[in-house]
Coordinates of C-alpha atoms and ligand atoms in Angstrom, one line a residue:
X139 CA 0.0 0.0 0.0
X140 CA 1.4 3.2 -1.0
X141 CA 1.9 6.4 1.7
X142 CA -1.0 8.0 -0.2
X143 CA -3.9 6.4 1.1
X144 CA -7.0 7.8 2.0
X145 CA -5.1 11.6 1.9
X146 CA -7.2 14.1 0.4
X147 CA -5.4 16.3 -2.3
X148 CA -6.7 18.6 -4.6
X149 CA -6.6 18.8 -8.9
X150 CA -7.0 22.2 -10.5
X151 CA -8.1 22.5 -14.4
X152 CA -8.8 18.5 -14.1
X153 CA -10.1 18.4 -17.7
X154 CA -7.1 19.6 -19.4
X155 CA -4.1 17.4 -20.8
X156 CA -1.9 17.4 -17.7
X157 CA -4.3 17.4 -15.1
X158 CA -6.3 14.2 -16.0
X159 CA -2.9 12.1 -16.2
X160 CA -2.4 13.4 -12.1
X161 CA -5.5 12.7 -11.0
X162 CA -5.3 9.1 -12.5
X163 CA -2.0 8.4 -11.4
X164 CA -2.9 9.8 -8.1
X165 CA -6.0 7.5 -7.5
X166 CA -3.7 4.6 -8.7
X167 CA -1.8 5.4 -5.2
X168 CA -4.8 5.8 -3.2
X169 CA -5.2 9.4 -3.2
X170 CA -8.9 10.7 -2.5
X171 CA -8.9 13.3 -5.0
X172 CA -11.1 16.8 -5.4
X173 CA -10.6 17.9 -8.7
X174 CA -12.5 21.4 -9.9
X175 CA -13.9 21.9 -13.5
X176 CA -15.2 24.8 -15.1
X177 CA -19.0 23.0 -16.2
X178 CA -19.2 19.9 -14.3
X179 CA -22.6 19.1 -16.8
X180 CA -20.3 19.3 -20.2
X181 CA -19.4 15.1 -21.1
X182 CA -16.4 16.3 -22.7
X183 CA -14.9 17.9 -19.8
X184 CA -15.6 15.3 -16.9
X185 CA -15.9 11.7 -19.0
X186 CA -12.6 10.7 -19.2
X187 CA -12.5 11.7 -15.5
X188 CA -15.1 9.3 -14.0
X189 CA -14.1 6.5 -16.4
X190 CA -10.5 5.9 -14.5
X191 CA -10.1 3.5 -12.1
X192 CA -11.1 4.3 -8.4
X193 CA -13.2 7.1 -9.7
X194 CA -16.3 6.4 -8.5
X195 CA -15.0 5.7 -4.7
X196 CA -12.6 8.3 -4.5
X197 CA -12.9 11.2 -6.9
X198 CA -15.4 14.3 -6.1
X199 CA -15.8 16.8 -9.1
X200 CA -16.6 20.6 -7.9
X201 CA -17.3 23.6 -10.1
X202 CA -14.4 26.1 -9.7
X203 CA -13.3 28.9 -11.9
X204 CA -9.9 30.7 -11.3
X205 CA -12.0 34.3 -12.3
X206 CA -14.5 34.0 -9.3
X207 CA -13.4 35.0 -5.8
X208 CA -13.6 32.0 -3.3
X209 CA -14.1 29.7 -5.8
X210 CA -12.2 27.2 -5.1
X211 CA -12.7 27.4 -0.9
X212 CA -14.5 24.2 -0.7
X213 CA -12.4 21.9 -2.6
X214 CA -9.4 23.3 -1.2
X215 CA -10.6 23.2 2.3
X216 CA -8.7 20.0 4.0
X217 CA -6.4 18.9 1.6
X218 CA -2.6 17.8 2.1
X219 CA -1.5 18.8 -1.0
X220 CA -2.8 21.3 -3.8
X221 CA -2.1 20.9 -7.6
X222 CA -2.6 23.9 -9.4
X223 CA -2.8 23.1 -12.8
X224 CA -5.5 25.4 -14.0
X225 CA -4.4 28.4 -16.0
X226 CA -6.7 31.0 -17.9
X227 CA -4.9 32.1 -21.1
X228 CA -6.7 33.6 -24.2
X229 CA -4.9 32.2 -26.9
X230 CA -6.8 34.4 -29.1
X231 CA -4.9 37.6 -28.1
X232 CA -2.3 38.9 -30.3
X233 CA 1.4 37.1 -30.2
X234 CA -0.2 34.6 -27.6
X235 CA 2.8 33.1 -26.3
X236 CA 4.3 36.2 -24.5
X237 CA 0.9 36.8 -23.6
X238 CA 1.4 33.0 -22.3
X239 CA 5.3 33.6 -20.9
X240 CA 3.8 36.7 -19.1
X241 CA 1.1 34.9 -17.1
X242 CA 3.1 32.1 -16.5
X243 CA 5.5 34.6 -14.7
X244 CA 3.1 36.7 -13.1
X245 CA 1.5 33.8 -11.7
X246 CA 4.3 31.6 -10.3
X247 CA 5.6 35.0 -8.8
X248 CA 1.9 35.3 -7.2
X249 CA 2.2 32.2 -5.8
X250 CA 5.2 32.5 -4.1
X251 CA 4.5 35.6 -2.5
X252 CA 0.8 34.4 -1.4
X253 CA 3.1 30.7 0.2
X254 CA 4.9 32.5 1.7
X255 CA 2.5 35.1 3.5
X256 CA 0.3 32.1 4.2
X257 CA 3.1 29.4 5.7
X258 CA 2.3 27.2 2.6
X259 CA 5.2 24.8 1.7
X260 CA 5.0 25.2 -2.0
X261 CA 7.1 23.3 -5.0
X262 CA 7.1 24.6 -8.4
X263 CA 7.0 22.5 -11.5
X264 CA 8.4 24.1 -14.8
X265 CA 8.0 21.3 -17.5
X266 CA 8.7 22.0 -21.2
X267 CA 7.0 21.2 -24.3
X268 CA 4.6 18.4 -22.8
X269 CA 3.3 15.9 -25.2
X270 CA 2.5 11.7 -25.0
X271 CA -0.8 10.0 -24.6
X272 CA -3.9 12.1 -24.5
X273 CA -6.8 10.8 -21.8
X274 CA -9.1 13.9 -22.7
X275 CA -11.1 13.8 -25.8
X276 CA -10.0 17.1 -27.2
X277 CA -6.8 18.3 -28.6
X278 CA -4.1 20.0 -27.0
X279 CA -2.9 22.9 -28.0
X280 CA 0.6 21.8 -27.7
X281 CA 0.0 18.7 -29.9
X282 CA -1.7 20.5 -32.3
X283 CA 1.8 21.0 -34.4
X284 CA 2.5 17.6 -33.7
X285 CA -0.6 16.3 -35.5
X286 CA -0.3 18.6 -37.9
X287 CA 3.4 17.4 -38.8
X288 CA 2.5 13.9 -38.8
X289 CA -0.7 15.1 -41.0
X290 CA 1.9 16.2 -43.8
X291 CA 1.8 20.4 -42.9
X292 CA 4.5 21.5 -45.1
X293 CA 6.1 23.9 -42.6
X294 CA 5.4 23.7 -38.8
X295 CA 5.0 27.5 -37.1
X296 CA 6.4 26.6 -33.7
X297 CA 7.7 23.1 -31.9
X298 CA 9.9 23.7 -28.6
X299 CA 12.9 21.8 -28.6
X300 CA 12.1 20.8 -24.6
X301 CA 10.6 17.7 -25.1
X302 CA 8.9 16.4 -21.8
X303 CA 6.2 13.0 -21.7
X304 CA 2.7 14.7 -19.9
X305 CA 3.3 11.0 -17.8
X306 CA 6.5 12.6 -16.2
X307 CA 5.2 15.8 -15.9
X308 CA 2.3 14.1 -13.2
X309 CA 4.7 12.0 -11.8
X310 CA 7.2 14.5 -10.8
X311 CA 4.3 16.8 -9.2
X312 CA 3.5 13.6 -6.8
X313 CA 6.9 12.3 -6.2
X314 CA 7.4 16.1 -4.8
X315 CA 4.3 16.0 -2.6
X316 CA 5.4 12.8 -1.4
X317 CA 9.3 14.2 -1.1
X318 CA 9.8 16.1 2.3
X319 CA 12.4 17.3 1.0
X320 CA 11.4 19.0 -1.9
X321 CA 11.7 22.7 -2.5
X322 CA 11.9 25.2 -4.7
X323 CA 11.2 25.0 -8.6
X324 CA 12.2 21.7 -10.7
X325 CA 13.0 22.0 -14.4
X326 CA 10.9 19.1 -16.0
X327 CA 12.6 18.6 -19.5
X328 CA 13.6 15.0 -21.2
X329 CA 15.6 15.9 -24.1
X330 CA 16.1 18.8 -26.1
X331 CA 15.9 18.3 -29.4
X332 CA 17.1 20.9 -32.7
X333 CA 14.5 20.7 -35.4
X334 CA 17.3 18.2 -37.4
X335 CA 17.3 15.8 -34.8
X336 CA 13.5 15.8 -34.4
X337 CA 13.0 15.0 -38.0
X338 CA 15.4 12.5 -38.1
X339 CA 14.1 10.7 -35.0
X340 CA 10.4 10.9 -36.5
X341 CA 11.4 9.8 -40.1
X342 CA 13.0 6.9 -37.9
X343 CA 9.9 6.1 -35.8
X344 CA 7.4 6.8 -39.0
X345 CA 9.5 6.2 -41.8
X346 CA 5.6 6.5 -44.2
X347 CA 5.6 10.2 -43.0
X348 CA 6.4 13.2 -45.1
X349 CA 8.2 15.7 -43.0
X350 CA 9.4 19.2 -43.5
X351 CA 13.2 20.1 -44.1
X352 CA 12.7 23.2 -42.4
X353 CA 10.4 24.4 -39.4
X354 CA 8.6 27.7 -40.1
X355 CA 10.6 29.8 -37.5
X356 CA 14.3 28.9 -37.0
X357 CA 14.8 31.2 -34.1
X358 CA 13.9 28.7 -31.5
X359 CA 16.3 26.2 -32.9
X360 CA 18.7 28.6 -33.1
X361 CA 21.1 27.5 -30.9
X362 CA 22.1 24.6 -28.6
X363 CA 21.7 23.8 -25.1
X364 CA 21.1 21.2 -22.5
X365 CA 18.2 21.3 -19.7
X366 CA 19.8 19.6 -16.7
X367 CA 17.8 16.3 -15.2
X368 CA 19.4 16.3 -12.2
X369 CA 17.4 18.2 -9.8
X370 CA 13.8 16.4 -11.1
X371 CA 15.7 12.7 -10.9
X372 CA 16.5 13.8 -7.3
X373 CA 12.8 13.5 -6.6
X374 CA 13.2 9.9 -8.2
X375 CA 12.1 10.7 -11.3
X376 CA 13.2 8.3 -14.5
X377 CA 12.1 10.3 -17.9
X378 CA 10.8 8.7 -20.5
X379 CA 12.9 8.4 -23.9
X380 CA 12.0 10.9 -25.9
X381 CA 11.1 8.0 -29.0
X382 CA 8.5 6.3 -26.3
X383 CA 6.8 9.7 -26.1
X384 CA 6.6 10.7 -30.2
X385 CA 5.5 7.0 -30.7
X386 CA 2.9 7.1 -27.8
X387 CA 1.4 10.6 -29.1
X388 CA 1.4 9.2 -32.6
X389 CA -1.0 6.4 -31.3
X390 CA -2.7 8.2 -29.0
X391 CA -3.8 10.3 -31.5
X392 CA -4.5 7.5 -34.1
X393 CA -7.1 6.3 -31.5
X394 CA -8.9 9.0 -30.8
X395 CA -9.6 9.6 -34.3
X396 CA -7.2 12.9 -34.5
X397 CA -5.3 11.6 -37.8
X398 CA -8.2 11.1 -39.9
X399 CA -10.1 15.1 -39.4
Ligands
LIG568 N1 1.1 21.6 -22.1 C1 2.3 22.1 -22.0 O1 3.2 21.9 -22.9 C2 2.7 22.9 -20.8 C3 4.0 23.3 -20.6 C4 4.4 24.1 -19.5 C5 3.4 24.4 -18.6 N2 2.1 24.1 -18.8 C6 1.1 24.5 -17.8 O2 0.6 23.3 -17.2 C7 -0.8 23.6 -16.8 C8 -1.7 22.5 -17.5 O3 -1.4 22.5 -18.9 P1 -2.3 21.7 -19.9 O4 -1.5 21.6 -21.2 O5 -2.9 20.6 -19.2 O6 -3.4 22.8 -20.2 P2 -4.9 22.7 -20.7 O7 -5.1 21.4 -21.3 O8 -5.2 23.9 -21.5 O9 -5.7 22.8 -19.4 C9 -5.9 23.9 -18.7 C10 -7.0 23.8 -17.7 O10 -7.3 25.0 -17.1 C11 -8.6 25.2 -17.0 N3 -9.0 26.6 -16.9 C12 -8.8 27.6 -17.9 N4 -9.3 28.7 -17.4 C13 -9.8 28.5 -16.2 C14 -10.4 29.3 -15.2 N5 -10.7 30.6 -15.4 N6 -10.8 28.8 -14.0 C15 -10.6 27.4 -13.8 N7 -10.0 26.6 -14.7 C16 -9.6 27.1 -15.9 C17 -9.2 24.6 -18.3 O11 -10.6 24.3 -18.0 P3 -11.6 24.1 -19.3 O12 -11.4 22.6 -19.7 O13 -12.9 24.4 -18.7 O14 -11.2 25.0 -20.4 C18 -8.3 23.4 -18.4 O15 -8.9 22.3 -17.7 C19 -1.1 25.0 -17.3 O16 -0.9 25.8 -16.2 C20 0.0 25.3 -18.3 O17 0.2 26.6 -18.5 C21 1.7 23.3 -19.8

């Protein structure tokens, strides 16, 4: 039996990408889990949720949105731990991801002041470009290049070259609840990979694929540089090859219909 059992924690933004992969990974340990979503009546948002195993004994859905005051009082109210997962970007403003770099910032800062202020022992995870297995049955909008690549686009507009599996990415937040120890912010990143590298992996993996030479914006691939592993593997951590994650997303996305729209 794992240390986990019958603790209360909390999920944030459950029907997103990361979220659902914690709170099933979470209720796999024996976690009791409240998990908030934005309309608790929409299938699409809560299915995938009440479908995973231990769902129906130990997960409680609760209405929450980030944009209304107290919100989130009830579900928070008597948990050990707290996964904030929920984030409320418009994508639809202009140059969206330093709208998205902003409030990321802003945030995290937010938090650590409001930890502190409150004697909350708080842990922040910083993963990179999160892809692998989807358990929601809408799109990501960090695979969306990803399908679209495998789809045959002939440019791609943006792929990070921080490669990190969503599986790690829940992992790592529990191994730090359940790590005394652990403090401060952890780096989640696998592999980074230049644009050249990525192609060659994928026309290794799908060799049936037509892929790009080029990817629509060089700037991000501009130069080289490593992400350390050391500090998440100190939470005992083991990330996933990068070539388990492309070929899981792949088909992931082959079984939820994505490759045939
Ligand atoms: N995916 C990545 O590559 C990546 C990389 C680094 C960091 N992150 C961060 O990790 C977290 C989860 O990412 P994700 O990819 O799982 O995102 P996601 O799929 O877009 O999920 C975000 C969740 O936030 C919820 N949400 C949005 N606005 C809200 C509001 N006003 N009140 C309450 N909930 C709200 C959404 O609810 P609805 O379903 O109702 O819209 C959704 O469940 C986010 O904070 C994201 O910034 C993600």
């Amino acid at each position: 039996m794992s240390s986990g059992v019958e603790k209360v924690v909390c999920v944030t933004g459950a029907s997103g990408y990361i979220a659902p992969w914690l709170v099933k990974l979470l209720l796999q340990r024996g976690y009791t889990v409240n998990a908030s979503v934005r309309n608790p009546n929409d299938p699409k948002k809560t299915e995938h949720l009440l479908m995973l195993d231990g769902a129906k004994e130990r997960l409680h859905l609760f209405k929450a949105d980030l944009l209304e005051e107290g919100s989130f009082d009830s579900l928070v109210d008597g948990c050990e731990g707290v996964f904030h997962t929920a984030s409320p970007v418009d994508f639809s403003a202009n140059d969206p991801q330093l709208w998205y770099m902003l409030s990321k910032t802003l945030a995290e800062k937010a938090a650590w002041e409001f930890s502190k202020e409150n004697g909350i022992d708080m842990v922040a995870m910083l993963p990179g470009w999160v892809s692998g297995p989807l358990l929601q049955p809408t799109l990501n909008a960090t695979l969306e290049p990803f399908l679209k690549l495998v789809k045959g686009a002939e440019s791609v507009p943006f792929i990070s070259p921080r490669w990190v599996d969503v599986r790690d990415v829940a992992n790592a937040h529990i191994l730090a609840l359940e790590n005394p120890s652990a403090s401060g912010r952890y780096c989640l990143v696998g592999r980074v990979l230049q644009f050249s590298e990525f192609v060659k992996l994928m026309r290794e993996l799908f060799p049936n694929i037509n892929l790009p030479e080029k990817c629509g914006d060089d700037h991000p691939f501009a130069s080289y540089y490593k992400v350390s592993r050391e500090r998440a593997e100190s939470l005992g951590l083991n990330f996933t090859p990068v070539e388990v994650t492309l070929k899981d997303t792949f088909e992931s996305l082959r079984a939820s219909n994505f490759l045939n729209v």
